[in-house]
Tab-separated table of C-alpha atoms in Angstrom:
chain	number	residue	atom	x	y	z
D	1	UNK	CA	2.256	-25.860	-3.638
D	2	UNK	CA	4.168	-22.631	-3.899
D	3	UNK	CA	7.907	-22.767	-3.589
D	4	UNK	CA	9.116	-21.711	-0.175
D	5	UNK	CA	11.639	-18.979	0.513
D	6	UNK	CA	13.487	-20.171	3.579
D	7	UNK	CA	14.361	-17.344	5.905
D	8	UNK	CA	16.206	-17.727	9.186
D	9	UNK	CA	14.472	-15.981	12.085
D	10	UNK	CA	16.922	-13.613	13.743
D	11	UNK	CA	16.749	-14.831	17.354
D	12	UNK	CA	18.962	-14.458	20.388
D	13	UNK	CA	19.975	-17.720	22.045
D	14	UNK	CA	18.815	-18.598	25.598
D	15	UNK	CA	21.560	-19.076	28.142
D	16	UNK	CA	21.347	-21.850	30.656
D	17	UNK	CA	20.799	-19.337	33.470
D	18	UNK	CA	18.312	-17.087	31.694
D	19	UNK	CA	14.816	-18.034	30.678
D	20	UNK	CA	12.036	-15.731	29.595
D	21	UNK	CA	14.237	-14.163	26.866
D	22	UNK	CA	12.388	-12.596	23.922
D	23	UNK	CA	13.853	-11.746	20.531
D	24	UNK	CA	13.059	-9.365	17.708
D	25	UNK	CA	12.099	-10.632	14.257
D	26	UNK	CA	12.966	-8.129	11.549
D	27	UNK	CA	11.734	-7.743	7.969
D	28	UNK	CA	13.926	-10.130	5.929
D	29	UNK	CA	15.458	-9.344	2.539
D	30	UNK	CA	13.955	-11.897	0.167
D	31	UNK	CA	16.362	-10.920	-2.626
D	32	UNK	CA	19.699	-9.065	-2.856
D	33	UNK	CA	18.012	-5.941	-4.280
D	34	UNK	CA	15.006	-5.834	-1.944
D	35	UNK	CA	14.821	-2.651	0.140
D	36	UNK	CA	11.223	-2.819	1.316
D	37	UNK	CA	8.221	-5.106	1.073
D	38	UNK	CA	4.743	-5.755	2.343
D	39	UNK	CA	3.135	-8.137	4.809
D	40	UNK	CA	0.597	-10.149	2.819
D	41	UNK	CA	-0.643	-12.177	5.788
D	42	UNK	CA	0.496	-13.775	9.024
D	43	UNK	CA	-0.086	-17.522	9.102
D	44	UNK	CA	0.409	-17.660	12.876
D	45	UNK	CA	-1.304	-15.499	15.495
D	46	UNK	CA	0.120	-14.119	18.770
D	47	UNK	CA	0.478	-16.883	21.338
D	48	UNK	CA	0.531	-19.689	18.759
D	49	UNK	CA	3.439	-22.107	18.680
D	50	UNK	CA	5.237	-23.207	15.529
D	51	UNK	CA	7.705	-25.889	14.573
D	52	UNK	CA	10.555	-25.904	12.111
D	53	UNK	CA	9.169	-25.843	8.576
D	54	UNK	CA	5.913	-24.077	9.444
D	55	UNK	CA	5.044	-21.035	7.344
D	56	UNK	CA	5.076	-17.991	9.663
D	57	UNK	CA	3.957	-15.316	7.210
D	58	UNK	CA	3.730	-14.310	3.535
D	59	UNK	CA	5.802	-11.360	2.337
D	60	UNK	CA	5.062	-9.337	-0.792
D	61	UNK	CA	8.156	-8.300	-2.739
D	62	UNK	CA	8.205	-6.118	-5.829
D	63	UNK	CA	7.817	-9.250	-7.974
D	64	UNK	CA	6.077	-12.014	-6.024
D	65	UNK	CA	4.477	-13.178	-2.781
D	66	UNK	CA	6.830	-15.450	-0.862
D	67	UNK	CA	6.458	-17.693	2.188
D	68	UNK	CA	8.740	-17.370	5.207
D	69	UNK	CA	9.397	-20.636	7.044
D	70	UNK	CA	10.538	-21.161	10.613
D	71	UNK	CA	13.910	-22.828	11.021
D	72	UNK	CA	13.353	-23.634	14.726
D	73	UNK	CA	10.483	-24.296	17.097
D	74	UNK	CA	9.073	-21.285	18.933
D	75	UNK	CA	6.170	-19.025	19.851
D	76	UNK	CA	4.892	-15.900	18.104
D	77	UNK	CA	4.697	-13.519	21.079
D	78	UNK	CA	3.508	-10.326	19.362
D	79	UNK	CA	2.839	-9.005	15.854
D	80	UNK	CA	4.022	-5.422	15.352
D	81	UNK	CA	3.272	-4.985	11.638
D	82	UNK	CA	-0.096	-6.367	10.607
D	83	UNK	CA	-1.567	-7.904	7.467
D	84	UNK	CA	-1.704	-5.658	4.401
D	85	UNK	CA	1.102	-3.344	5.525
D	86	UNK	CA	3.060	-1.838	2.638
D	87	UNK	CA	6.496	-0.270	2.290
D	88	UNK	CA	8.045	-2.001	5.314
D	89	UNK	CA	11.806	-1.380	5.236
D	90	UNK	CA	14.162	-4.349	5.406
D	91	UNK	CA	15.497	-4.611	8.962
D	92	UNK	CA	12.383	-3.125	10.605
D	93	UNK	CA	11.142	-5.132	13.585
D	94	UNK	CA	7.842	-6.747	12.591
D	95	UNK	CA	7.288	-9.253	15.421
D	96	UNK	CA	8.508	-10.503	18.783
D	97	UNK	CA	9.446	-14.174	19.046
D	98	UNK	CA	9.928	-16.489	22.007
D	99	UNK	CA	10.544	-20.123	22.819
D	100	UNK	CA	8.133	-22.529	24.436
D	101	UNK	CA	8.039	-21.934	28.162
D	102	UNK	CA	9.140	-18.311	27.885
D	103	UNK	CA	7.282	-15.596	29.754
D	104	UNK	CA	5.843	-13.468	26.925
D	105	UNK	CA	4.409	-10.784	29.196
D	106	UNK	CA	7.356	-8.536	28.341
D	107	UNK	CA	6.579	-8.606	24.609
D	108	UNK	CA	4.776	-5.242	24.735
D	109	UNK	CA	7.739	-3.535	26.402
D	110	UNK	CA	10.208	-4.988	23.886
D	111	UNK	CA	7.892	-3.955	21.048
D	112	UNK	CA	7.797	-0.360	22.343
D	113	UNK	CA	11.579	-0.353	22.631
D	114	UNK	CA	11.909	-1.674	19.075
D	115	UNK	CA	9.489	0.934	17.721
D	116	UNK	CA	11.508	3.709	19.355
D	117	UNK	CA	14.821	2.429	17.996
D	118	UNK	CA	13.342	2.034	14.503
D	119	UNK	CA	12.031	5.613	14.616
D	120	UNK	CA	15.432	6.967	15.693
D	121	UNK	CA	17.290	5.088	12.974
D	122	UNK	CA	15.455	6.954	10.197
D	123	UNK	CA	15.001	10.750	10.594
D	124	UNK	CA	11.331	11.577	10.208
D	125	UNK	CA	9.684	14.697	8.878
D	126	UNK	CA	8.291	15.241	12.344
D	127	UNK	CA	11.776	15.360	13.856
D	128	UNK	CA	12.920	17.711	11.124
D	129	UNK	CA	10.015	20.050	11.734
D	130	UNK	CA	10.690	19.964	15.456
D	131	UNK	CA	14.279	21.071	14.875
D	132	UNK	CA	13.102	23.887	12.616
D	133	UNK	CA	10.605	24.954	15.255
D	134	UNK	CA	13.326	25.098	17.903
D	135	UNK	CA	15.508	27.223	15.648
D	136	UNK	CA	12.544	29.442	14.805
D	137	UNK	CA	11.649	29.955	18.458
D	138	UNK	CA	14.972	31.736	18.973
D	139	UNK	CA	13.828	34.425	16.538
D	140	UNK	CA	10.076	34.243	17.199
D	141	UNK	CA	8.015	37.376	18.095
D	142	UNK	CA	7.618	36.037	21.637
D	143	UNK	CA	11.374	35.891	22.332
D	144	UNK	CA	12.774	38.422	24.900
D	145	UNK	CA	14.865	40.284	22.332
D	146	UNK	CA	11.949	40.854	19.983
D	147	UNK	CA	9.535	41.713	22.828
D	148	UNK	CA	11.876	44.445	24.036
D	149	UNK	CA	12.232	45.746	20.514
D	150	UNK	CA	8.483	45.952	19.927
D	151	UNK	CA	8.064	48.161	22.984
D	152	UNK	CA	10.597	50.745	21.759
D	153	UNK	CA	8.360	52.614	19.284
D	154	UNK	CA	5.625	52.862	21.932
D	155	UNK	CA	7.959	54.328	24.566
D	156	UNK	CA	9.246	56.943	22.124
D	157	UNK	CA	5.755	58.382	21.576
D	158	UNK	CA	4.684	61.129	24.017
D	159	UNK	CA	2.300	59.928	26.709
D	160	UNK	CA	-1.315	60.823	26.173
D	161	UNK	CA	-0.962	60.960	22.375
D	162	UNK	CA	-2.593	58.507	19.995
D	163	UNK	CA	-0.864	57.104	16.945
D	164	UNK	CA	-3.324	57.646	14.091
D	165	UNK	CA	-0.936	56.888	11.241
D	166	UNK	CA	-1.766	54.106	8.805
D	167	UNK	CA	1.335	52.198	9.842
D	168	UNK	CA	0.391	52.498	13.478
D	169	UNK	CA	-3.136	51.247	12.829
D	170	UNK	CA	-1.806	48.320	10.802
D	171	UNK	CA	0.687	47.542	13.582
D	172	UNK	CA	-2.123	47.523	16.121
D	173	UNK	CA	-4.129	45.126	13.988
D	174	UNK	CA	-1.057	42.978	13.559
D	175	UNK	CA	-0.623	42.741	17.332
D	176	UNK	CA	-4.232	41.661	17.704
D	177	UNK	CA	-3.659	38.969	15.067
D	178	UNK	CA	-0.511	37.805	16.811
D	179	UNK	CA	-2.360	37.490	20.082
D	180	UNK	CA	-4.400	34.671	18.600
D	181	UNK	CA	-1.395	32.378	18.986
D	182	UNK	CA	-0.636	31.775	15.279
D	183	UNK	CA	3.089	31.309	14.698
D	184	UNK	CA	4.666	33.490	12.028
D	185	UNK	CA	7.694	32.124	10.182
D	186	UNK	CA	10.040	34.768	8.756
D	187	UNK	CA	13.736	35.207	8.135
D	188	UNK	CA	15.679	37.262	10.727
D	189	UNK	CA	16.333	40.108	8.254
D	190	UNK	CA	12.646	40.213	7.332
D	191	UNK	CA	11.710	40.528	11.008
D	192	UNK	CA	14.253	43.301	11.531
D	193	UNK	CA	12.981	45.370	8.597
D	194	UNK	CA	9.347	44.837	9.615
D	195	UNK	CA	10.165	45.971	13.171
D	196	UNK	CA	12.001	49.088	12.023
D	197	UNK	CA	9.246	50.118	9.595
D	198	UNK	CA	6.319	49.111	11.816
D	199	UNK	CA	5.004	46.562	9.313
D	200	UNK	CA	2.794	43.796	10.778
D	201	UNK	CA	4.166	40.400	9.752
D	202	UNK	CA	0.722	38.860	10.265
D	203	UNK	CA	-0.511	40.818	7.236
D	204	UNK	CA	2.220	39.542	4.881
D	205	UNK	CA	1.918	36.391	2.788
D	206	UNK	CA	5.281	34.607	2.644
D	207	UNK	CA	6.730	33.340	-0.633
D	208	UNK	CA	9.682	31.443	0.842
D	209	UNK	CA	9.939	27.729	1.606
D	210	UNK	CA	6.828	26.479	3.419
D	211	UNK	CA	5.345	29.997	3.381
D	212	UNK	CA	8.248	31.661	5.198
D	213	UNK	CA	8.301	35.491	4.938
D	214	UNK	CA	11.428	36.792	3.214
D	215	UNK	CA	13.033	40.215	2.962
D	216	UNK	CA	11.494	40.754	-0.482
D	217	UNK	CA	8.011	40.055	0.901
D	218	UNK	CA	8.435	42.776	3.546
D	219	UNK	CA	9.862	45.312	1.091
D	220	UNK	CA	6.994	44.711	-1.368
D	221	UNK	CA	4.301	45.038	1.300
D	222	UNK	CA	1.853	47.913	0.935
D	223	UNK	CA	-0.860	48.729	3.507
D	224	UNK	CA	-4.263	47.751	2.148
D	225	UNK	CA	-2.856	45.337	-0.444
D	226	UNK	CA	-3.560	42.303	1.728
D	227	UNK	CA	-7.301	42.495	1.260
D	228	UNK	CA	-7.040	42.522	-2.513
D	229	UNK	CA	-4.532	39.697	-2.461
D	230	UNK	CA	-6.765	37.645	-0.183
D	231	UNK	CA	-9.770	38.251	-2.424
D	232	UNK	CA	-7.777	37.219	-5.485
D	233	UNK	CA	-6.524	34.101	-3.681
D	234	UNK	CA	-10.063	33.156	-2.661
D	235	UNK	CA	-11.304	33.625	-6.203
D	236	UNK	CA	-8.514	31.468	-7.629
D	237	UNK	CA	-9.206	28.731	-5.061
D	238	UNK	CA	-12.909	28.816	-5.886
D	239	UNK	CA	-12.131	28.578	-9.609
D	240	UNK	CA	-9.755	25.685	-9.027
D	241	UNK	CA	-12.302	23.892	-6.863
D	242	UNK	CA	-14.980	24.274	-9.519
D	243	UNK	CA	-12.699	22.727	-12.165
D	244	UNK	CA	-11.721	19.729	-10.063
D	245	UNK	CA	-13.837	16.561	-10.439
D	246	UNK	CA	-15.971	15.513	-7.523
D	247	UNK	CA	-14.959	12.402	-5.596
D	248	UNK	CA	-17.785	10.335	-7.092
D	249	UNK	CA	-16.310	10.749	-10.598
D	250	UNK	CA	-13.073	8.843	-9.989
D	251	UNK	CA	-11.441	6.164	-7.854
D	252	UNK	CA	-7.900	6.438	-6.464
D	253	UNK	CA	-6.209	3.050	-6.632
D	254	UNK	CA	-3.336	2.290	-4.227
D	255	UNK	CA	0.036	1.746	-5.914
D	256	UNK	CA	1.485	-1.691	-5.191
D	257	UNK	CA	5.182	-2.264	-4.512
D	258	UNK	CA	5.434	-4.060	-7.846
D	259	UNK	CA	3.883	-1.141	-9.729
D	260	UNK	CA	6.266	1.303	-8.013
D	261	UNK	CA	9.263	-0.736	-9.133
D	262	UNK	CA	7.921	-1.055	-12.697
D	263	UNK	CA	7.347	2.706	-12.894
D	264	UNK	CA	10.779	3.521	-11.513
D	265	UNK	CA	12.759	1.130	-13.712
D	266	UNK	CA	10.943	1.847	-16.970
D	267	UNK	CA	11.231	5.604	-16.432
D	268	UNK	CA	14.932	5.231	-15.689
D	269	UNK	CA	15.422	3.092	-18.804
D	270	UNK	CA	13.587	5.522	-21.064
D	271	UNK	CA	15.451	8.555	-19.694
D	272	UNK	CA	18.967	7.070	-19.549
D	273	UNK	CA	19.143	4.716	-22.535
D	274	UNK	CA	19.433	6.019	-26.121
D	275	UNK	CA	16.672	3.842	-27.606
D	276	UNK	CA	16.273	3.314	-31.333
D	277	UNK	CA	13.995	0.923	-33.194
D	278	UNK	CA	14.382	-1.382	-36.197
D	279	UNK	CA	11.401	-3.305	-37.661
D	280	UNK	CA	11.236	-6.261	-40.029
D	281	UNK	CA	8.381	-8.252	-41.648
D	282	UNK	CA	8.624	-12.007	-41.151
D	283	UNK	CA	6.793	-14.538	-43.345
D	284	UNK	CA	5.488	-17.077	-40.819
D	285	UNK	CA	4.038	-19.494	-43.421
D	286	UNK	CA	6.640	-22.258	-43.020
D	287	UNK	CA	6.792	-21.892	-39.229
D	288	UNK	CA	3.013	-22.292	-38.995
D	289	UNK	CA	3.101	-25.417	-41.147
D	290	UNK	CA	5.948	-26.968	-39.143
D	291	UNK	CA	4.122	-26.133	-35.918
D	292	UNK	CA	1.037	-27.980	-37.180
D	293	UNK	CA	3.132	-31.063	-37.979
D	294	UNK	CA	4.838	-31.034	-34.572
D	295	UNK	CA	1.572	-30.506	-32.683
D	296	UNK	CA	-0.082	-33.362	-34.561
D	297	UNK	CA	2.791	-35.614	-33.575
D	298	UNK	CA	2.701	-34.449	-29.934
D	299	UNK	CA	-1.067	-34.947	-29.751
D	300	UNK	CA	-0.600	-38.673	-30.442
D	301	UNK	CA	1.541	-38.935	-27.318
D	302	UNK	CA	-0.111	-39.173	-23.917
D	303	UNK	CA	0.075	-35.837	-22.128
D	304	UNK	CA	1.728	-34.195	-25.121
D	305	UNK	CA	1.687	-30.388	-25.000
D	306	UNK	CA	1.111	-28.131	-27.964
D	307	UNK	CA	3.816	-25.818	-29.230
D	308	UNK	CA	2.948	-22.134	-29.539
D	309	UNK	CA	4.218	-19.607	-32.052
D	310	UNK	CA	5.998	-17.916	-29.151
D	311	UNK	CA	8.070	-21.076	-28.570
D	312	UNK	CA	9.468	-20.778	-32.097
D	313	UNK	CA	10.102	-17.047	-31.581
D	314	UNK	CA	12.061	-17.732	-28.381
D	315	UNK	CA	14.151	-20.415	-30.076
D	316	UNK	CA	14.819	-18.251	-33.152
D	317	UNK	CA	15.895	-15.374	-30.883
D	318	UNK	CA	18.404	-17.598	-29.106
D	319	UNK	CA	19.840	-18.812	-32.421
D	320	UNK	CA	20.142	-15.217	-33.675
D	321	UNK	CA	21.888	-14.197	-30.431
D	322	UNK	CA	24.422	-16.937	-31.062
D	323	UNK	CA	25.007	-15.655	-34.593
D	324	UNK	CA	25.194	-11.988	-33.525
D	325	UNK	CA	26.537	-12.059	-29.938
D	326	UNK	CA	26.911	-8.265	-29.772
D	327	UNK	CA	23.163	-8.066	-29.093
D	328	UNK	CA	23.465	-10.583	-26.240
D	329	UNK	CA	25.187	-7.950	-24.112
D	330	UNK	CA	24.701	-5.473	-21.282
D	331	UNK	CA	26.033	-1.973	-20.588
D	332	UNK	CA	27.965	-2.076	-17.291
D	333	UNK	CA	29.304	1.491	-17.261
D	334	UNK	CA	33.045	0.970	-17.726
D	335	UNK	CA	32.625	-2.285	-19.664
D	336	UNK	CA	30.213	-4.038	-22.019
D	337	UNK	CA	29.397	-7.504	-20.766
D	338	UNK	CA	28.808	-10.089	-23.495
D	339	UNK	CA	26.993	-13.273	-22.416
D	340	UNK	CA	27.907	-16.728	-23.669
D	341	UNK	CA	24.411	-18.204	-23.161
D	342	UNK	CA	21.007	-16.930	-24.234
D	343	UNK	CA	19.024	-16.477	-21.019
D	344	UNK	CA	15.797	-15.063	-22.424
D	345	UNK	CA	13.262	-13.139	-20.351
D	346	UNK	CA	9.669	-13.312	-21.527
D	347	UNK	CA	7.292	-10.545	-20.488
D	348	UNK	CA	4.253	-11.932	-18.635
D	349	UNK	CA	1.224	-9.846	-17.682
D	350	UNK	CA	-0.058	-10.508	-14.145
D	351	UNK	CA	-2.897	-8.948	-12.128
D	352	UNK	CA	-0.377	-6.785	-10.277
D	353	UNK	CA	1.818	-5.805	-13.220
D	354	UNK	CA	4.455	-6.980	-15.674
D	355	UNK	CA	7.155	-9.491	-14.746
D	356	UNK	CA	9.860	-11.187	-16.835
D	357	UNK	CA	10.635	-14.803	-15.845
D	358	UNK	CA	13.723	-16.280	-17.464
D	359	UNK	CA	14.190	-19.378	-19.603
D	360	UNK	CA	17.848	-20.271	-19.075
D	361	UNK	CA	20.203	-21.390	-21.854
D	362	UNK	CA	17.533	-21.438	-24.567
D	363	UNK	CA	20.057	-22.264	-27.278
D	364	UNK	CA	20.766	-25.637	-25.685
D	365	UNK	CA	17.108	-26.688	-25.382
D	366	UNK	CA	14.570	-28.130	-27.783
D	367	UNK	CA	11.178	-26.648	-28.615
D	368	UNK	CA	9.280	-29.052	-26.342
D	369	UNK	CA	11.449	-28.172	-23.348
D	370	UNK	CA	11.166	-24.463	-24.087
D	371	UNK	CA	7.391	-24.789	-24.333
D	372	UNK	CA	6.967	-26.631	-21.024
D	373	UNK	CA	9.286	-24.270	-19.128
D	374	UNK	CA	7.577	-21.194	-20.587
D	375	UNK	CA	4.135	-22.433	-19.520
D	376	UNK	CA	5.321	-23.342	-16.011
D	377	UNK	CA	7.038	-19.981	-15.480
D	378	UNK	CA	4.043	-18.037	-16.803
D	379	UNK	CA	1.730	-19.855	-14.363
D	380	UNK	CA	4.027	-19.198	-11.406
D	381	UNK	CA	4.264	-15.546	-12.439
D	382	UNK	CA	0.479	-15.113	-12.513
D	383	UNK	CA	0.183	-16.889	-9.152
D	384	UNK	CA	2.859	-14.599	-7.682
D	385	UNK	CA	5.062	-17.556	-6.731
D	386	UNK	CA	8.237	-16.906	-8.708
D	387	UNK	CA	11.529	-17.199	-6.851
D	388	UNK	CA	14.124	-14.392	-7.263
D	389	UNK	CA	16.409	-16.675	-9.294
D	390	UNK	CA	13.582	-17.157	-11.796
D	391	UNK	CA	13.226	-13.485	-12.714
D	392	UNK	CA	16.506	-11.776	-11.819
D	393	UNK	CA	19.163	-11.550	-14.515
D	394	UNK	CA	18.780	-12.712	-18.092
D	395	UNK	CA	20.486	-11.362	-21.197
D	396	UNK	CA	17.632	-10.568	-23.633
D	397	UNK	CA	13.886	-9.900	-23.393
D	398	UNK	CA	10.896	-10.718	-25.613
D	399	UNK	CA	7.527	-8.973	-25.332
D	400	UNK	CA	4.799	-10.599	-27.430
D	401	UNK	CA	1.415	-8.867	-27.792
D	402	UNK	CA	0.380	-10.878	-30.844
D	403	UNK	CA	-2.203	-12.867	-28.881
D	404	UNK	CA	-4.001	-9.551	-28.157
D	405	UNK	CA	-4.302	-8.707	-31.848
D	406	UNK	CA	-1.644	-5.956	-31.722
D	407	UNK	CA	0.039	-5.698	-35.110
D	408	UNK	CA	3.025	-3.545	-34.172
D	409	UNK	CA	4.519	-1.791	-31.131
D	410	UNK	CA	7.829	-0.784	-29.592
D	411	UNK	CA	9.071	-1.932	-26.180
D	412	UNK	CA	11.197	-0.275	-23.493
D	413	UNK	CA	14.545	-1.964	-22.847
D	414	UNK	CA	14.792	-4.054	-19.677
D	415	UNK	CA	17.997	-2.727	-18.095
D	416	UNK	CA	20.818	-3.663	-18.142
D	417	UNK	CA	20.009	-5.628	-21.316
D	418	UNK	CA	21.121	-4.104	-24.598
D	419	UNK	CA	17.914	-4.938	-26.501
D	420	UNK	CA	14.322	-6.120	-26.331
D	421	UNK	CA	12.183	-7.674	-29.089
D	422	UNK	CA	8.560	-6.553	-29.565
D	423	UNK	CA	6.440	-9.088	-31.474
D	424	UNK	CA	3.061	-8.377	-33.067
D	425	UNK	CA	0.299	-10.580	-34.402
D	426	UNK	CA	0.594	-12.643	-37.574
D	427	UNK	CA	-1.739	-11.200	-40.202
D	428	UNK	CA	-2.795	-12.392	-43.646
D	429	UNK	CA	-1.352	-9.983	-46.228
D	430	UNK	CA	-1.575	-9.847	-50.028
D	431	UNK	CA	1.821	-9.905	-51.703
D	432	UNK	CA	2.840	-9.744	-55.415
D	433	UNK	CA	3.446	-13.201	-56.920
D	434	UNK	CA	4.339	-13.139	-60.650
D	435	UNK	CA	4.490	-16.942	-60.736
D	436	UNK	CA	0.854	-17.210	-59.638
D	437	UNK	CA	-1.960	-17.074	-62.168
D	438	UNK	CA	-3.718	-14.397	-60.108
D	439	UNK	CA	-0.544	-12.348	-59.813
D	440	UNK	CA	-0.653	-12.285	-56.007
D	441	UNK	CA	-0.622	-14.597	-53.012
D	442	UNK	CA	-1.579	-14.476	-49.349
D	443	UNK	CA	1.295	-14.417	-46.876
D	444	UNK	CA	1.120	-14.564	-43.106
D	445	UNK	CA	3.280	-11.644	-42.005
D	446	UNK	CA	4.453	-10.916	-38.471
D	447	UNK	CA	6.101	-7.590	-37.587
D	448	UNK	CA	9.032	-7.752	-35.165
D	449	UNK	CA	10.679	-4.613	-33.759
D	450	UNK	CA	14.028	-4.611	-31.979
D	451	UNK	CA	14.566	-1.790	-29.460
D	452	UNK	CA	18.301	-1.363	-28.952
D	453	UNK	CA	20.622	0.577	-26.663
D	454	UNK	CA	22.795	2.596	-29.042
D	455	UNK	CA	25.655	2.621	-26.527
D	456	UNK	CA	26.027	-1.128	-27.087
D	457	UNK	CA	24.287	-2.066	-30.344
D	458	UNK	CA	24.835	-0.059	-33.526
D	459	UNK	CA	22.180	0.103	-36.234
D	460	UNK	CA	23.998	-2.273	-38.558
D	461	UNK	CA	24.351	-4.829	-35.746
D	462	UNK	CA	20.623	-4.629	-34.996
D	463	UNK	CA	19.871	-5.110	-38.699
D	464	UNK	CA	22.102	-8.213	-38.847
D	465	UNK	CA	20.392	-9.680	-35.793
D	466	UNK	CA	16.921	-9.124	-37.256
D	467	UNK	CA	18.046	-10.679	-40.545
D	468	UNK	CA	19.219	-13.789	-38.679
D	469	UNK	CA	15.991	-13.911	-36.638
D	470	UNK	CA	13.897	-13.556	-39.795
D	471	UNK	CA	15.911	-16.262	-41.539
D	472	UNK	CA	15.327	-18.829	-38.793
D	473	UNK	CA	11.555	-18.266	-38.732
D	474	UNK	CA	11.189	-18.281	-42.511
D	475	UNK	CA	13.261	-21.493	-42.675
D	476	UNK	CA	12.446	-23.113	-39.308
D	477	UNK	CA	14.113	-26.430	-40.099
D	478	UNK	CA	17.467	-24.604	-39.913
D	479	UNK	CA	16.902	-24.276	-36.134
D	480	UNK	CA	16.976	-28.056	-35.861
D	481	UNK	CA	20.419	-28.422	-37.413
């Protein structure tokens, strides 16, 4: 059964004189860095009672799906954020709770109150637009000051005469357009110039923020140019529409919280860290032979698990980190933090994205222990049941694509680590062998590439670490000493 993340429901206590008290249940932070999450599913429905230890709901974090248990007995009065909701901020009210015997008829009112307070706590785009609209209305064409100004040119013309000028005709058309009720957004100086020159703002296409008409737009306006501009705009839109694929040719997939975090962190790492790459060829012949011997011995034991090549790679990495501790470090801004233990993250592919569970203190563990822990963590990762302590932290990362037949690749550093090792597949390669009668021999070569942060690890240091790593795998018995 999945490990349970115990979360205390934030409830107000009943006083001896007050019954029928309801309480808000807010989105909990399942880890110190969690800012938002998703509601995977509610395990209780409105009106259902629960006891301490019951699972109330499942919450999706950026790394896993975690259960939330009740610490006390109670009743789920109302659900405010339903199943499948994404991007729910920590601290947002997601449900109303009560105790047995409480009157839950007031749950709707408390939910409405909570929704209002949550909306006020975070300024919305709607509120921002409303403020802009209020400011705009002070300078809008329907304001008293502007209405009086628009009548001035008319009163100056002799009665009984008709304005046949081009500007006058355009102004008349502009007034007809304005009468349709469309709001025109323009800067105060643009409105003043348009009023003085009799230029209809309805005929001008704004180039300012959100289509606002600026002074330059008014000064560049020429009567009759609007039609050509509109025709050109229509043609460009038609051309753009013809080049865009129809909806049946693609599928838009929703971005999960985990994928958002992966995208953000990898982009940040690639932009901020001065990556460089060092590659070495490792002869895996002796490691493969020793692995066969160990697996044969383990197979004779009941329930014995097989060792993988990756288990040897993890162990060799830990030994190399002990020999070259500068690589077992992290950039902390004002300091470089050097770790005393090799807590190695291994990249695991899951249906929702990449995650890096951690094998703690690898240097102090044997191959069998490393193998069993790696398998258990990989299973929990694919099931989405990892706890924060199992994937947060670490000092070094390994990404192995050898099982997919990839011969060589480079990996992006997992911040704040100083390095990450990219491991390819072991391939049979012909190599010169003067001592052989044929003059050549077949070696099983694996390419390993270390991506390093040049702020922490210099090129010579990376080369020394790879030499130590190579040495342990080409002489695997040295890891047992």
